Coordinates of C-alpha atoms (C1' of nucleotides) in Angstrom, one line a residue:
Chain A
M283 CA 101.3 95.6 117.0
P284 CA 99.0 93.0 118.2
E285 CA 95.6 92.4 116.4
L286 CA 94.7 88.7 115.0
P287 CA 97.5 88.5 112.6
E288 CA 100.3 89.7 114.6
V289 CA 98.8 87.4 117.5
E290 CA 98.6 84.5 115.0
T291 CA 102.2 85.0 113.8
A292 CA 103.4 85.1 117.6
R293 CA 101.8 81.8 118.1
R294 CA 103.3 80.2 115.0
R295 CA 106.7 81.3 116.2
A296 CA 106.3 80.4 119.8
E297 CA 105.1 77.0 118.7
R298 CA 107.9 76.2 116.5
A299 CA 110.3 77.4 119.3
L300 CA 108.4 75.3 121.9
R301 CA 106.4 72.4 120.8
G302 CA 107.4 69.1 122.4
K303 CA 110.0 70.7 124.8
R304 CA 109.9 70.5 128.5
I305 CA 109.9 73.9 130.7
A306 CA 113.0 74.1 132.6
A307 CA 112.0 77.6 134.3
A308 CA 109.2 80.1 134.0
T309 CA 109.7 83.6 135.3
L310 CA 107.3 86.4 135.9
A311 CA 108.8 90.1 136.4
P312 CA 108.1 91.1 139.8
D313 CA 105.3 93.7 138.6
P314 CA 101.9 93.4 140.0
I315 CA 100.0 95.3 137.3
V316 CA 100.8 92.8 134.5
C317 CA 99.7 90.1 136.1
G318 CA 96.7 90.7 138.4
G319 CA 97.4 88.8 141.4
L320 CA 99.4 86.1 139.7
R321 CA 102.4 85.4 142.2
P322 CA 106.1 84.8 140.6
A323 CA 106.4 81.7 142.9
R324 CA 103.0 80.1 141.9
F325 CA 103.8 80.6 138.2
A326 CA 107.0 79.1 138.5
A327 CA 105.8 76.2 140.1
A328 CA 103.0 75.6 138.0
L329 CA 105.4 75.5 135.0
R330 CA 108.2 73.8 135.6
G331 CA 108.6 70.4 134.3
R332 CA 105.7 70.7 132.0
L333 CA 105.5 69.6 128.3
V334 CA 104.6 72.1 125.9
V335 CA 102.0 70.5 123.6
A336 CA 101.1 73.2 121.3
V337 CA 100.6 76.9 121.5
R338 CA 97.0 78.0 120.9
R339 CA 95.0 81.3 119.9
R340 CA 91.6 82.3 119.9
G341 CA 91.0 86.0 118.8
K342 CA 93.8 88.0 120.2
H343 CA 94.3 85.5 123.4
L344 CA 97.2 82.8 123.3
W345 CA 98.1 80.3 125.7
L346 CA 100.5 77.2 126.0
E347 CA 98.6 73.8 126.0
L348 CA 100.9 72.0 128.4
D349 CA 100.6 68.4 129.5
R350 CA 98.8 69.1 132.7
R351 CA 96.9 72.2 133.7
P352 CA 97.2 75.4 134.6
W353 CA 97.9 76.7 131.5
P354 CA 99.5 80.3 131.0
L355 CA 97.3 82.6 129.2
F356 CA 98.8 85.7 127.3
H357 CA 97.0 88.8 126.0
F358 CA 99.4 91.6 124.4
G359 CA 97.2 94.4 125.0
M360 CA 98.3 97.4 122.8
T361 CA 102.2 96.6 123.2
G362 CA 102.7 93.3 123.9
A363 CA 105.1 90.9 121.9
F364 CA 107.0 87.5 122.3
E365 CA 110.8 87.5 121.9
I366 CA 112.7 84.2 121.1
D367 CA 116.5 83.7 122.0
R368 CA 118.5 80.9 122.2
T369 CA 121.9 82.4 122.5
G370 CA 121.9 83.3 126.1
A371 CA 121.4 87.0 125.6
P372 CA 120.3 89.2 128.3
R373 CA 116.5 89.7 128.8
P374 CA 114.9 91.9 126.4
R375 CA 113.8 95.3 127.4
F376 CA 110.4 95.7 129.1
W377 CA 110.2 91.8 129.5
K378 CA 107.7 90.5 131.6
V379 CA 107.3 86.8 131.6
E380 CA 109.9 84.3 130.4
I381 CA 109.8 80.7 129.9
A382 CA 112.8 78.6 129.1
T383 CA 112.8 75.1 127.8
E384 CA 115.4 72.3 128.7
D385 CA 117.3 72.9 125.4
G386 CA 118.0 76.8 126.1
T387 CA 115.3 78.2 124.2
R388 CA 113.7 81.2 126.1
L389 CA 110.5 82.7 125.1
A390 CA 109.7 86.3 126.6
M391 CA 106.7 88.3 126.5
T392 CA 107.6 92.1 126.5
D393 CA 105.1 94.7 126.9
P394 CA 106.3 98.7 127.4
R395 CA 102.8 99.8 128.0
R396 CA 101.9 97.2 130.5
L397 CA 98.4 97.0 129.1
G398 CA 99.1 93.2 128.3
R399 CA 98.0 90.3 130.7
V400 CA 99.2 87.0 131.8
R401 CA 97.1 84.8 134.1
L402 CA 97.1 81.0 134.7
Q403 CA 93.9 79.0 133.5
G404 CA 93.2 76.4 135.4
R405 CA 89.9 75.5 133.8
P406 CA 89.2 74.3 130.2
E407 CA 89.7 77.2 127.9
E408 CA 86.0 77.6 127.1
E409 CA 85.1 78.9 130.5
H410 CA 87.1 81.9 131.1
P411 CA 87.6 84.6 129.7
L412 CA 87.7 82.9 126.2
A413 CA 84.2 82.0 126.6
S414 CA 82.8 85.4 125.6
L415 CA 84.8 85.7 122.6
G416 CA 82.4 85.6 119.1
Y417 CA 84.0 84.2 115.7
D418 CA 87.6 83.9 115.1
V419 CA 88.0 85.7 111.9
L420 CA 90.6 83.8 110.8
E421 CA 88.9 80.4 111.6
G422 CA 86.0 81.4 109.6
L423 CA 83.2 83.7 109.9
P424 CA 79.5 82.5 109.7
P425 CA 77.2 83.0 106.7
A426 CA 76.6 86.4 105.7
R427 CA 73.0 86.2 106.6
V428 CA 73.9 85.3 110.2
L429 CA 76.4 88.2 110.4
A430 CA 73.7 90.2 109.2
G431 CA 71.3 89.1 111.7
L432 CA 73.7 90.1 114.3
L433 CA 74.3 93.5 112.8
A434 CA 70.6 94.0 112.7
R435 CA 70.1 94.0 116.5
R436 CA 72.9 96.7 117.0
T437 CA 72.4 100.5 116.9
G438 CA 75.9 101.9 117.3
P439 CA 78.3 102.6 114.5
V440 CA 79.4 99.8 112.6
K441 CA 83.3 100.4 113.2
A442 CA 82.6 100.1 117.0
V443 CA 80.3 96.9 116.2
L444 CA 83.6 95.6 114.3
L445 CA 85.7 96.0 117.2
D446 CA 83.3 94.0 119.5
Q447 CA 85.5 91.0 120.7
S448 CA 82.2 89.0 121.5
L449 CA 81.1 89.2 117.9
F450 CA 84.3 89.6 115.9
A451 CA 87.3 87.8 117.9
G452 CA 90.4 89.2 116.8
V453 CA 89.2 92.5 114.9
G454 CA 91.5 95.5 116.0
N455 CA 91.4 99.3 114.9
W456 CA 93.3 99.0 111.8
I457 CA 91.6 95.8 110.6
A458 CA 88.1 97.2 111.4
D459 CA 89.3 100.5 109.4
E460 CA 90.7 98.4 106.4
A461 CA 87.7 96.1 105.9
L462 CA 85.2 99.1 106.2
Y463 CA 87.3 100.7 103.5
Q464 CA 87.6 97.8 100.9
A465 CA 83.9 97.0 101.4
A466 CA 83.0 100.7 100.9
I467 CA 81.0 101.1 103.8
D468 CA 81.0 104.4 106.2
P469 CA 82.2 103.7 109.7
R470 CA 79.7 106.0 111.3
R471 CA 76.8 104.1 109.9
P472 CA 74.7 102.2 112.3
A473 CA 75.3 98.7 112.2
S474 CA 71.7 97.9 111.7
S475 CA 71.6 100.0 108.4
V476 CA 74.1 97.9 106.9
V477 CA 72.2 95.9 104.3
A478 CA 72.7 92.1 103.0
P479 CA 75.2 92.9 100.0
E480 CA 77.2 95.3 102.0
V481 CA 77.5 92.3 105.0
A482 CA 78.6 89.8 102.3
R483 CA 81.2 92.2 101.1
L484 CA 82.3 93.3 104.6
R485 CA 82.8 89.4 105.5
A486 CA 84.5 88.6 102.4
R487 CA 87.1 91.5 102.8
L488 CA 87.5 90.9 106.6
H489 CA 88.5 87.4 105.9
A490 CA 90.6 88.1 103.0
I491 CA 92.6 90.8 104.7
V492 CA 93.1 88.7 107.9
R493 CA 94.3 85.8 105.7
H494 CA 96.6 88.1 103.8
A495 CA 98.2 89.5 106.6
V496 CA 98.8 86.4 108.2
A497 CA 100.3 84.9 105.1
V498 CA 102.9 87.6 105.2
G499 CA 103.6 87.1 108.8
A500 CA 101.9 90.5 109.8
D501 CA 104.8 92.1 108.0
D502 CA 103.0 95.4 107.1
G503 CA 105.9 96.1 104.6
R504 CA 104.5 93.2 102.6
F505 CA 100.4 94.5 102.9
P506 CA 99.4 95.7 99.4
R507 CA 99.8 99.4 98.7
T508 CA 96.1 99.8 97.7
W509 CA 95.3 99.2 101.3
L510 CA 94.4 101.9 103.4
F511 CA 96.7 100.9 106.1
H512 CA 99.9 102.5 104.7
H513 CA 98.0 105.8 104.2
R514 CA 95.8 106.4 107.4
W515 CA 98.2 108.3 109.5
G516 CA 99.5 110.7 107.0
R517 CA 97.6 113.8 108.5
E518 CA 99.7 116.8 108.5
A519 CA 100.7 115.9 104.6
G520 CA 97.1 115.6 103.9
A521 CA 96.3 111.7 104.0
R522 CA 95.6 110.4 100.4
T523 CA 95.2 106.7 99.5
A524 CA 97.3 105.2 96.8
R525 CA 94.5 106.1 94.6
G526 CA 94.6 109.8 95.7
E527 CA 91.3 109.4 97.7
R528 CA 91.0 112.1 100.5
I529 CA 91.3 110.3 104.3
V530 CA 89.3 111.7 107.0
H531 CA 89.9 111.0 110.7
L532 CA 87.4 111.0 113.5
T533 CA 86.7 109.4 116.7
I534 CA 84.3 106.3 116.9
G535 CA 83.6 104.0 120.0
G536 CA 86.6 105.8 121.4
R537 CA 89.0 105.0 118.7
T538 CA 90.9 107.1 116.0
T539 CA 89.3 106.2 112.8
A540 CA 90.5 106.6 109.1
F541 CA 88.1 106.2 106.4
V542 CA 87.4 108.0 102.8
P543 CA 84.2 109.5 102.4
S544 CA 84.4 109.6 98.5
R545 CA 84.3 105.8 98.6
Q546 CA 82.7 104.9 101.8
R547 CA 79.0 105.4 101.9
Chain B
dC276 C1' 105.8 119.7 127.2
dT277 C1' 101.6 117.5 125.0
dC278 C1' 99.3 114.3 123.1
dA279 C1' 98.1 109.9 120.6
dG280 C1' 98.1 105.2 120.4
dT281 C1' 97.5 98.5 116.8
dG282 C1' 93.2 97.2 123.6
dT283 C1' 90.1 95.8 127.4
dT284 C1' 87.3 96.5 131.5
dC285 C1' 84.3 98.9 134.2
dA286 C1' 80.9 102.6 136.0
dG287 C1' 77.3 105.2 134.6
dT288 C1' 73.2 106.0 131.7
dG289 C1' 69.2 105.0 129.1
Chain C
dT273 C1' 69.4 92.7 130.9
dC274 C1' 71.4 94.8 127.3
dA275 C1' 73.4 98.4 124.4
dC276 C1' 76.1 102.1 124.4
dT277 C1' 79.4 106.0 126.0
dG278 C1' 83.4 107.7 128.2
dA279 C1' 87.1 107.4 131.3
dA280 C1' 90.9 104.7 133.2
dC281 C1' 94.9 101.9 132.7
dA282 C1' 100.5 103.1 131.7
dC283 C1' 104.0 104.4 129.0
dT284 C1' 106.5 105.5 124.9
dG285 C1' 107.6 108.4 121.2
dA286 C1' 106.7 111.9 117.8

DNA sequence: CTCAGTGTTCAGTG
DNA sequence: TCACTGAACACTGA
């Protein structure tokens, strides 16, 4: 479920497992789609013997900072995840990459749907592909007046603009819907029509949602019941929020969108 | 059997 | 160049 909170949670777990350790083996599943042109032999040779200095994240991208480049860079796509094992268990189903350290810790990236990506990053991380990412919603958004200036130049639906990673790195489908619900803004409205007080609300809710989701380890069972999140896909039953508000579904920017017309204007 | 899905990229259009 | 739209990608599970 990789939006920013899930990716940040994966980052913290991976860092706890790998930081300060030396890589004994790095294995790439023999699958050309996941990794582009990256070859298993090159991947293994580049990482073997390297020290893991840190695990870093920007938006939905993750990478291992090693004592020497290149560094492995991960994107989870729709269904990617990390699994960590210290017991010598078999590799998990749908594994694509495994990195083992000298003490027997193994980090696997799994990805059933194979829309995730792994690559080796030879240049400083600012250059590619992270250079095009906008503000990381957890690290901090710019002042509302700056965001208002950005939105003012966009005529597309505000929901679609929230999903634009070159503006809001880390926002995904559920966070965009949740923030618009909590800020009481109709997702179909042109971004340029969102006025200053609304931008301020949107900014505050985005930050609060992401911080809370990260604080509970992206465990959706611990999200507040008042959030749209828990209720938005209850379609057959006639979806309602915890407050009993009717939830409507439509497609915006190619993504299914849930919103509450009685609340979002 | 059909279809939706927590994401990105690219081609085509204006 | 930029902004926007829609399809493609690939596979699981409801």
